[in-house]
Tab-separated table of C-alpha atoms in Angstrom:
chain	number	residue	atom	x	y	z
A	594	MET	CA	-14.558	1.308	4.953
A	595	SER	CA	-13.721	0.596	1.343
A	596	PRO	CA	-10.770	2.253	-0.442
A	597	TYR	CA	-12.668	2.116	-4.058
A	598	ALA	CA	-15.924	4.744	-3.048
A	599	ASP	CA	-15.356	6.729	-6.069
A	600	GLU	CA	-15.491	3.697	-9.402
A	601	ALA	CA	-14.202	6.259	-11.436
A	602	ALA	CA	-11.246	5.792	-9.576
A	603	ALA	CA	-11.296	1.972	-9.517
A	604	ARG	CA	-12.210	1.619	-13.374
A	605	ALA	CA	-8.949	3.840	-13.934
A	606	GLY	CA	-6.462	1.794	-11.452
A	607	ILE	CA	-7.898	-1.106	-12.052
A	608	VAL	CA	-6.287	-0.645	-16.163
A	609	ARG	CA	-3.395	0.996	-14.594
A	610	THR	CA	-2.271	-2.050	-11.873
A	611	ALA	CA	-2.361	-4.751	-15.914
A	612	ARG	CA	-0.959	-2.172	-17.771
A	613	SER	CA	1.747	-2.676	-15.431
A	614	LEU	CA	1.810	-6.603	-15.066
A	615	PHE	CA	1.367	-7.104	-18.541
A	616	MET	CA	4.420	-4.410	-19.763
A	617	ARG	CA	5.873	-6.658	-17.334
A	618	GLY	CA	5.666	-9.348	-18.251
A	619	LEU	CA	4.018	-10.695	-15.154
A	620	THR	CA	1.143	-12.522	-17.388
A	621	HIS	CA	0.565	-12.644	-20.793
A	622	GLY	CA	-2.066	-13.260	-23.803
A	623	SER	CA	-4.763	-13.054	-22.433
A	624	THR	CA	-4.607	-15.109	-19.137
A	625	GLY	CA	-4.391	-13.282	-15.352
A	626	ASN	CA	-7.685	-11.224	-14.065
A	627	LEU	CA	-8.055	-8.184	-11.508
A	628	SER	CA	-10.495	-7.226	-9.676
A	629	VAL	CA	-11.487	-4.956	-6.397
A	630	ARG	CA	-14.570	-4.810	-4.521
A	631	LEU	CA	-16.454	-2.014	-4.450
A	632	ALA	CA	-17.788	0.299	-1.740
A	633	ASP	CA	-21.590	-0.862	-2.500
A	634	GLY	CA	-20.369	-4.783	-2.326
A	635	SER	CA	-20.640	-5.738	-5.783
A	636	LEU	CA	-17.527	-6.268	-7.519
A	637	LEU	CA	-15.486	-5.240	-10.508
A	638	LEU	CA	-13.210	-6.894	-13.142
A	639	THR	CA	-10.974	-8.371	-15.939
A	640	PRO	CA	-13.734	-10.329	-18.170
A	641	THR	CA	-13.171	-13.812	-19.718
A	642	GLY	CA	-10.345	-13.611	-22.508
A	643	SER	CA	-9.770	-10.081	-22.102
A	644	SER	CA	-5.475	-9.179	-22.096
A	645	LEU	CA	-4.561	-7.422	-19.450
A	646	GLY	CA	-2.236	-4.587	-21.902
A	647	THR	CA	-5.707	-4.099	-23.988
A	648	LEU	CA	-7.684	-3.409	-20.503
A	649	THR	CA	-10.350	-0.696	-20.921
A	650	GLU	CA	-12.105	1.602	-18.333
A	651	ASP	CA	-15.291	0.824	-20.287
A	652	THR	CA	-15.155	-3.119	-20.783
A	653	LEU	CA	-14.987	-4.184	-17.007
A	654	SER	CA	-17.539	-6.192	-16.326
A	655	ARG	CA	-19.265	-6.206	-12.925
A	656	THR	CA	-20.748	-9.018	-10.089
A	657	ASP	CA	-22.490	-9.591	-6.886
A	658	VAL	CA	-19.988	-11.079	-4.552
A	659	ASN	CA	-20.700	-14.995	-5.493
A	660	ALA	CA	-20.116	-13.792	-9.101
A	661	GLN	CA	-23.648	-14.154	-10.502
A	662	HIS	CA	-22.809	-11.411	-13.562
A	663	LEU	CA	-24.613	-7.861	-12.794
A	664	ASP	CA	-23.714	-5.771	-15.768
A	665	GLY	CA	-20.717	-5.021	-17.960
A	666	PRO	CA	-19.362	-7.569	-19.792
A	667	ARG	CA	-19.164	-11.133	-19.376
A	668	PRO	CA	-15.927	-11.310	-16.993
A	669	THR	CA	-13.529	-13.751	-16.535
A	670	LYS	CA	-14.641	-17.519	-15.836
A	671	GLU	CA	-12.924	-17.454	-12.684
A	672	ALA	CA	-14.700	-15.344	-11.494
A	673	PHE	CA	-16.050	-16.842	-8.288
A	674	LEU	CA	-12.612	-17.595	-7.029
A	675	HIS	CA	-12.634	-13.374	-6.726
A	676	ALA	CA	-15.654	-13.796	-4.901
A	677	ALA	CA	-14.782	-16.634	-2.186
A	678	PHE	CA	-12.324	-14.509	-1.524
A	679	TYR	CA	-13.786	-11.471	-0.890
A	680	ARG	CA	-16.661	-13.682	0.916
A	681	ALA	CA	-13.845	-15.747	3.224
A	682	ARG	CA	-11.561	-12.057	4.085
A	683	PRO	CA	-13.884	-9.082	4.825
A	684	GLY	CA	-11.195	-6.629	4.081
A	685	ALA	CA	-9.644	-7.342	1.234
A	686	HIS	CA	-11.544	-5.249	-1.777
A	687	ALA	CA	-8.595	-6.439	-4.407
A	688	VAL	CA	-7.662	-9.507	-6.024
A	689	VAL	CA	-4.607	-10.555	-8.326
A	690	HIS	CA	-4.850	-13.466	-9.886
A	691	LEU	CA	-2.159	-14.216	-12.776
A	692	HIS	CA	0.007	-16.690	-14.509
A	693	SER	CA	2.845	-16.217	-14.148
A	694	THR	CA	6.054	-17.795	-15.143
A	695	HIS	CA	8.048	-18.473	-11.849
A	696	ALA	CA	4.964	-19.109	-9.699
A	697	THR	CA	3.105	-21.397	-11.674
A	698	GLY	CA	6.305	-23.412	-12.360
A	699	VAL	CA	6.102	-23.917	-9.038
A	700	SER	CA	3.029	-24.556	-9.071
A	701	CYS	CA	3.848	-27.864	-11.203
A	702	LEU	CA	6.818	-29.252	-9.361
A	703	ALA	CA	5.659	-33.180	-8.102
A	704	ASP	CA	7.350	-32.325	-4.475
A	705	ALA	CA	5.552	-28.939	-3.980
A	706	ASN	CA	4.148	-29.005	0.012
A	707	PRO	CA	0.709	-28.589	-0.481
A	708	ASP	CA	0.858	-26.554	3.314
A	709	ASN	CA	3.326	-24.452	2.317
A	710	ALA	CA	4.670	-24.513	-1.287
A	711	LEU	CA	8.284	-21.761	-1.589
A	712	PRO	CA	10.311	-21.752	1.356
A	713	PRO	CA	10.564	-17.721	3.052
A	714	LEU	CA	13.834	-17.056	0.768
A	715	THR	CA	13.688	-13.418	2.000
A	716	ALA	CA	12.288	-11.413	4.478
A	717	TYR	CA	9.705	-9.232	2.140
A	718	TYR	CA	8.183	-12.571	0.600
A	719	ALA	CA	7.511	-13.759	4.755
A	720	MET	CA	6.639	-10.658	5.011
A	721	ARG	CA	3.750	-9.545	1.712
A	722	ILE	CA	2.989	-14.039	1.746
A	723	GLY	CA	3.744	-15.183	4.986
A	724	SER	CA	2.789	-19.113	3.984
A	725	LEU	CA	0.794	-20.209	0.329
A	726	PRO	CA	-1.375	-23.264	0.370
A	727	LEU	CA	-0.639	-25.499	-2.613
A	728	LEU	CA	-4.847	-26.177	-4.064
A	729	PRO	CA	-5.104	-29.729	-6.436
A	730	TYR	CA	-5.496	-29.110	-9.736
A	731	HIS	CA	-8.987	-27.569	-11.339
A	732	ALA	CA	-9.496	-26.904	-14.457
A	733	PRO	CA	-10.217	-23.552	-14.777
A	734	GLY	CA	-13.224	-22.010	-14.870
A	735	ASP	CA	-13.976	-24.940	-12.449
A	736	ASN	CA	-16.378	-23.792	-9.587
A	737	ARG	CA	-15.588	-26.586	-7.461
A	738	LEU	CA	-13.091	-25.533	-6.285
A	739	GLY	CA	-15.138	-21.923	-4.847
A	740	PRO	CA	-15.159	-24.193	-1.828
A	741	LEU	CA	-11.733	-25.124	-1.039
A	742	ALA	CA	-10.641	-21.772	-1.933
A	743	GLU	CA	-12.602	-19.602	0.403
A	744	ARG	CA	-11.393	-22.199	3.271
A	745	THR	CA	-8.474	-21.358	2.524
A	746	ALA	CA	-8.862	-18.001	2.335
A	747	ARG	CA	-10.108	-17.122	5.226
A	748	THR	CA	-6.713	-18.048	7.714
A	749	HIS	CA	-4.226	-17.178	4.137
A	750	HIS	CA	-4.436	-14.039	2.200
A	751	ALA	CA	-2.223	-15.881	-0.835
A	752	VAL	CA	-2.753	-19.567	-2.484
A	753	LEU	CA	-1.261	-20.816	-5.178
A	754	LEU	CA	-3.764	-23.279	-7.883
A	755	ALA	CA	-1.894	-26.073	-8.895
A	756	ASN	CA	-0.424	-26.286	-12.934
A	757	HIS	CA	-1.954	-23.155	-13.162
A	758	GLY	CA	-1.107	-20.075	-10.759
A	759	PRO	CA	-0.851	-17.491	-7.563
A	760	VAL	CA	-4.219	-15.736	-6.524
A	761	VAL	CA	-2.889	-12.843	-3.853
A	762	ALA	CA	-5.683	-10.964	-1.874
A	763	ALA	CA	-5.714	-7.478	-0.154
A	764	THR	CA	-6.853	-4.073	0.886
A	765	THR	CA	-6.265	-2.567	-2.008
A	766	LEU	CA	-5.205	-3.663	-5.650
A	767	GLU	CA	-1.954	-2.306	-5.480
A	768	GLN	CA	-0.306	-3.930	-2.523
A	769	ALA	CA	-1.804	-7.105	-4.508
A	770	ALA	CA	-0.876	-7.216	-6.980
A	771	ASP	CA	2.819	-5.842	-5.092
A	772	ALA	CA	2.615	-9.131	-3.078
A	773	THR	CA	2.349	-11.147	-6.203
A	774	GLU	CA	5.537	-9.812	-7.699
A	775	GLU	CA	6.656	-11.048	-4.846
A	776	LEU	CA	5.865	-14.102	-4.259
A	777	GLU	CA	7.043	-13.887	-8.338
A	778	GLU	CA	10.410	-13.255	-7.427
A	779	THR	CA	10.440	-15.940	-5.031
A	780	ALA	CA	9.599	-18.410	-7.209
A	781	LYS	CA	11.965	-17.734	-8.900
A	782	LEU	CA	14.444	-17.519	-7.205
A	783	HIS	CA	13.737	-20.803	-5.448
A	784	LEU	CA	13.842	-22.041	-9.235
A	785	LEU	CA	17.443	-20.838	-9.660
A	786	LEU	CA	18.231	-22.553	-5.774
A	787	GLN	CA	17.391	-25.677	-7.176
A	788	GLY	CA	20.564	-28.309	-6.322
A	789	HIS	CA	21.703	-25.693	-4.000
A	790	HIS	CA	21.770	-25.965	-0.079
A	791	THR	CA	19.232	-23.336	0.714
A	792	ARG	CA	18.891	-21.278	4.072
A	793	PRO	CA	16.017	-19.510	4.206
A	794	LEU	CA	14.868	-17.833	7.980
A	795	THR	CA	13.772	-20.068	10.566
A	796	PRO	CA	10.245	-20.545	11.723
A	797	GLU	CA	10.676	-18.225	14.150
A	798	GLN	CA	11.964	-15.244	11.467
A	799	ALA	CA	8.646	-15.506	9.132
A	800	VAL	CA	6.479	-15.573	11.906
A	801	ALA	CA	7.718	-12.992	13.060
A	802	LEU	CA	7.409	-11.279	9.647
A	803	ALA	CA	3.813	-13.462	8.981
A	804	PRO	CA	1.136	-11.076	7.550
A	805	THR	CA	-2.238	-10.696	9.743
A	806	HIS	CA	-4.816	-12.492	8.658
């Protein structure tokens, strides 16, 4: 059952979350996009070219689960990416995609592990993210990324796009935003610790805390 049966509340939640992310420096300019899946199966998304800091409830876009525009302003050019996550994850009702500084920095590292781009440095990262596949570079809006993202999202609720940023799905927008913020803080730790000998959680410790898929 969707937690977004009330469309007006869903719109207010998107605006509230978007402004919080923007004001706290987790996104900048006109980067990043958010969405929720309503009870009727349609998606509410942030529109293309919009700033998450100035978003209003009446300027959201609506698409179907195949990213076909239904009404409102033109959706973000990455609507296909949100739709891919919703098709892959029936229990997901919110997606957050940011270009947050440290996570994007990790996505640019030449030696990043494509199977798991960040080590489980903290218990909360292991609980909220688990493992983080790094998907190969595609230009923003290149819908050829869609099929790969959909396949990966069947077994991972969070991915990192190479030279781009994170995408995180969850049951609610609050959960997706919290997980995205945990990812960003772990990316910051990872970059701060470059050149230092680290002691991440053991594989057994990480698996014991990992979210179920």
